[in-house]
PDB file of C-alpha atoms in Angstrom:
ATOM      1  CA  GLN Q 163    -228.787  90.613 104.132  1.00  0.00           C
ATOM      2  CA  HIS Q 164    -225.112  90.650 105.077  1.00  0.00           C
ATOM      3  CA  GLU Q 165    -226.077  87.309 107.586  1.00  0.00           C
ATOM      4  CA  GLN Q 166    -227.699  85.389 104.840  1.00  0.00           C
ATOM      5  CA  ALA Q 167    -224.569  86.094 102.580  1.00  0.00           C
ATOM      6  CA  LEU Q 168    -221.916  84.850 105.146  1.00  0.00           C
ATOM      7  CA  SER Q 169    -224.326  82.260 105.183  1.00  0.00           C
ATOM      8  CA  HIS Q 170    -223.792  80.863 101.631  1.00  0.00           C
ATOM      9  CA  TYR Q 171    -219.674  81.832 101.380  1.00  0.00           C
ATOM     10  CA  GLU Q 172    -219.335  79.391 104.389  1.00  0.00           C
ATOM     11  CA  GLN Q 173    -221.315  77.358 102.401  1.00  0.00           C
ATOM     12  CA  ALA Q 174    -219.643  77.228  99.678  1.00  0.00           C
ATOM     13  CA  MET Q 175    -216.746  76.813 101.751  1.00  0.00           C
ATOM     14  CA  ARG Q 176    -217.961  73.987 103.273  1.00  0.00           C
ATOM     15  CA  ASP Q 177    -219.043  72.270  99.594  1.00  0.00           C
ATOM     16  CA  HIS Q 178    -215.317  73.041  97.897  1.00  0.00           C
ATOM     17  CA  ILE Q 179    -213.138  70.340  97.564  1.00  0.00           C
ATOM     18  CA  PRO Q 180    -209.231  71.557  99.058  1.00  0.00           C
ATOM     19  CA  GLY Q 181    -206.903  71.484  96.263  1.00  0.00           C
ATOM     20  CA  THR Q 182    -209.320  72.452  93.373  1.00  0.00           C
ATOM     21  CA  ARG Q 183    -210.496  75.885  92.103  1.00  0.00           C
ATOM     22  CA  ALA Q 184    -208.189  78.029  94.116  1.00  0.00           C
ATOM     23  CA  GLU Q 185    -209.857  80.915  92.602  1.00  0.00           C
ATOM     24  CA  HIS Q 186    -213.286  79.878  94.038  1.00  0.00           C
ATOM     25  CA  GLU Q 187    -211.478  79.462  97.399  1.00  0.00           C
ATOM     26  CA  ALA Q 188    -210.468  83.174  97.433  1.00  0.00           C
ATOM     27  CA  GLN Q 189    -213.523  84.281  96.391  1.00  0.00           C
ATOM     28  CA  CYS Q 190    -215.373  82.647  98.965  1.00  0.00           C
ATOM     29  CA  LYS Q 191    -212.503  83.625 101.628  1.00  0.00           C
ATOM     30  CA  ALA Q 192    -212.981  87.448 100.614  1.00  0.00           C
ATOM     31  CA  GLY Q 193    -216.784  87.283 100.759  1.00  0.00           C
ATOM     32  CA  ILE Q 194    -216.170  85.910 104.414  1.00  0.00           C
ATOM     33  CA  ALA Q 195    -213.993  88.699 105.596  1.00  0.00           C
ATOM     34  CA  LYS Q 196    -216.213  91.092 104.156  1.00  0.00           C
ATOM     35  CA  MET Q 197    -219.018  89.785 105.772  1.00  0.00           C
ATOM     36  CA  SER Q 198    -217.632  89.306 108.780  1.00  0.00           C
ATOM     37  CA  ILE Q 199    -216.449  92.732 109.352  1.00  0.00           C
ATOM     38  CA  ARG Q 200    -219.550  94.072 108.342  1.00  0.00           C
ATOM     39  CA  LEU Q 201    -221.189  91.856 110.544  1.00  0.00           C
ATOM     40  CA  GLY Q 202    -219.211  93.006 113.707  1.00  0.00           C
ATOM     41  CA  ASP Q 203    -217.168  90.209 113.872  1.00  0.00           C
ATOM     42  CA  LEU Q 204    -214.062  92.170 113.210  1.00  0.00           C
ATOM     43  CA  PRO Q 205    -210.942  89.511 114.463  1.00  0.00           C
ATOM     44  CA  ARG Q 206    -212.448  86.924 112.335  1.00  0.00           C
ATOM     45  CA  GLY Q 207    -212.860  89.090 108.958  1.00  0.00           C
ATOM     46  CA  MET Q 208    -209.140  90.783 109.907  1.00  0.00           C
ATOM     47  CA  LYS Q 209    -207.781  87.314 109.744  1.00  0.00           C
ATOM     48  CA  VAL Q 210    -209.313  85.902 106.807  1.00  0.00           C
ATOM     49  CA  ALA Q 211    -208.347  88.885 104.930  1.00  0.00           C
ATOM     50  CA  THR Q 212    -204.962  88.871 105.955  1.00  0.00           C
ATOM     51  CA  GLU Q 213    -204.577  85.200 105.556  1.00  0.00           C
ATOM     52  CA  LEU Q 214    -205.480  85.794 102.271  1.00  0.00           C
ATOM     53  CA  LYS Q 215    -202.697  88.072 101.621  1.00  0.00           C
ATOM     54  CA  ASP Q 216    -204.962  89.687  98.424  1.00  0.00           C
ATOM     55  CA  ARG Q 217    -204.255  93.549  98.679  1.00  0.00           C
ATOM     56  CA  ALA Q 218    -207.518  94.168  97.292  1.00  0.00           C
ATOM     57  CA  VAL Q 219    -209.590  92.259  99.493  1.00  0.00           C
ATOM     58  CA  CYS Q 220    -207.239  94.205 102.474  1.00  0.00           C
ATOM     59  CA  ARG Q 221    -207.570  97.130 101.172  1.00  0.00           C
ATOM     60  CA  GLU Q 222    -211.657  96.554 100.772  1.00  0.00           C
ATOM     61  CA  CYS Q 223    -212.095  95.158 104.283  1.00  0.00           C
ATOM     62  CA  ALA Q 224    -209.946  98.470 105.603  1.00  0.00           C
ATOM     63  CA  GLN Q 225    -212.884 100.899 103.551  1.00  0.00           C
ATOM     64  CA  VAL Q 226    -215.371  99.385 105.172  1.00  0.00           C
ATOM     65  CA  LEU Q 227    -213.398  99.563 108.930  1.00  0.00           C
ATOM     66  CA  GLU Q 228    -212.953 103.232 108.071  1.00  0.00           C
ATOM     67  CA  LYS Q 229    -216.316 103.912 107.876  1.00  0.00           C
ATOM     68  CA  MET Q 230    -217.239 101.836 111.076  1.00  0.00           C
ATOM     69  CA  LYS Q 231    -214.057 104.297 112.555  1.00  0.00           C
ATOM     70  CA  GLN Q 232    -212.498 101.513 113.604  1.00  0.00           C
ATOM     71  CA  TYR Q 233    -209.110 103.307 112.554  1.00  0.00           C
ATOM     72  CA  VAL Q 234    -206.377 101.294 114.395  1.00  0.00           C
ATOM     73  CA  GLU Q 235    -208.094  97.834 112.847  1.00  0.00           C
ATOM     74  CA  ALA Q 236    -208.613  99.884 108.937  1.00  0.00           C
ATOM     75  CA  ALA Q 237    -205.023 100.854 109.266  1.00  0.00           C
ATOM     76  CA  GLN Q 238    -203.778  97.330 109.748  1.00  0.00           C
ATOM     77  CA  LEU Q 239    -205.179  96.347 106.898  1.00  0.00           C
ATOM     78  CA  TYR Q 240    -203.960  99.110 104.906  1.00  0.00           C
ATOM     79  CA  GLU Q 241    -200.528  98.462 105.664  1.00  0.00           C
ATOM     80  CA  VAL Q 242    -201.208  94.834 104.743  1.00  0.00           C
ATOM     81  CA  ALA Q 243    -202.502  96.332 101.398  1.00  0.00           C
ATOM     82  CA  GLY Q 244    -199.262  98.258 100.743  1.00  0.00           C
ATOM     83  CA  ALA Q 245    -201.524 101.438 101.180  1.00  0.00           C
ATOM     84  CA  TYR Q 246    -199.139 103.080 103.541  1.00  0.00           C
ATOM     85  CA  ASP Q 247    -200.508 106.422 103.366  1.00  0.00           C
ATOM     86  CA  GLN Q 248    -203.666 105.911 104.268  1.00  0.00           C
ATOM     87  CA  ALA Q 249    -202.532 103.733 107.156  1.00  0.00           C
ATOM     88  CA  ALA Q 250    -200.485 106.348 108.834  1.00  0.00           C
ATOM     89  CA  SER Q 251    -203.391 108.915 108.258  1.00  0.00           C
ATOM     90  CA  LEU Q 252    -205.359 106.563 110.062  1.00  0.00           C
ATOM     91  CA  TYR Q 253    -203.152 105.657 113.020  1.00  0.00           C
ATOM     92  CA  ILE Q 254    -202.075 109.883 113.388  1.00  0.00           C
ATOM     93  CA  LYS Q 255    -206.257 110.397 113.521  1.00  0.00           C
ATOM     94  CA  ASP Q 256    -206.289 108.021 116.366  1.00  0.00           C
ATOM     95  CA  LEU Q 257    -203.092 109.491 117.909  1.00  0.00           C
ATOM     96  CA  ASN Q 258    -201.209 106.605 117.604  1.00  0.00           C
ATOM     97  CA  PHE Q 259    -197.947 108.449 116.400  1.00  0.00           C
ATOM     98  CA  GLU Q 260    -195.447 105.759 117.403  1.00  0.00           C
ATOM     99  CA  ALA Q 261    -197.280 103.233 114.285  1.00  0.00           C
ATOM    100  CA  ALA Q 262    -197.223 106.334 112.197  1.00  0.00           C
ATOM    101  CA  ALA Q 263    -193.645 106.822 112.538  1.00  0.00           C
ATOM    102  CA  LYS Q 264    -192.846 103.436 111.544  1.00  0.00           C
ATOM    103  CA  LEU Q 265    -194.737 103.898 108.397  1.00  0.00           C
ATOM    104  CA  MET Q 266    -192.345 107.226 107.691  1.00  0.00           C
ATOM    105  CA  THR Q 267    -189.735 105.761 105.768  1.00  0.00           C
ATOM    106  CA  LYS Q 268    -192.542 103.559 103.686  1.00  0.00           C
ATOM    107  CA  ILE Q 269    -194.718 106.700 102.238  1.00  0.00           C
TER     108      ILE Q 269
END
């Protein structure tokens, strides 16, 4: 079902006329990001989520990645979402203390 959802989001993007209905485009990209991550295409999903610059989408994608035990990737998206405490917690869980230390001033 995730493959089909991704296909629908991609089709909606192809049918979209650039420069019109920015909300439609953002919703399609958010769907592409989420479905790509769920299907295991983490680089694509993270790239699309990050480029959207939507904190809510980044947080949702980070939560999915965390459930998949992809802690570093989840932490990176939590950072983009401004959830520094969650990002630091995951970096520590991954024993990446240097990355966690950089976030301490933001917590």
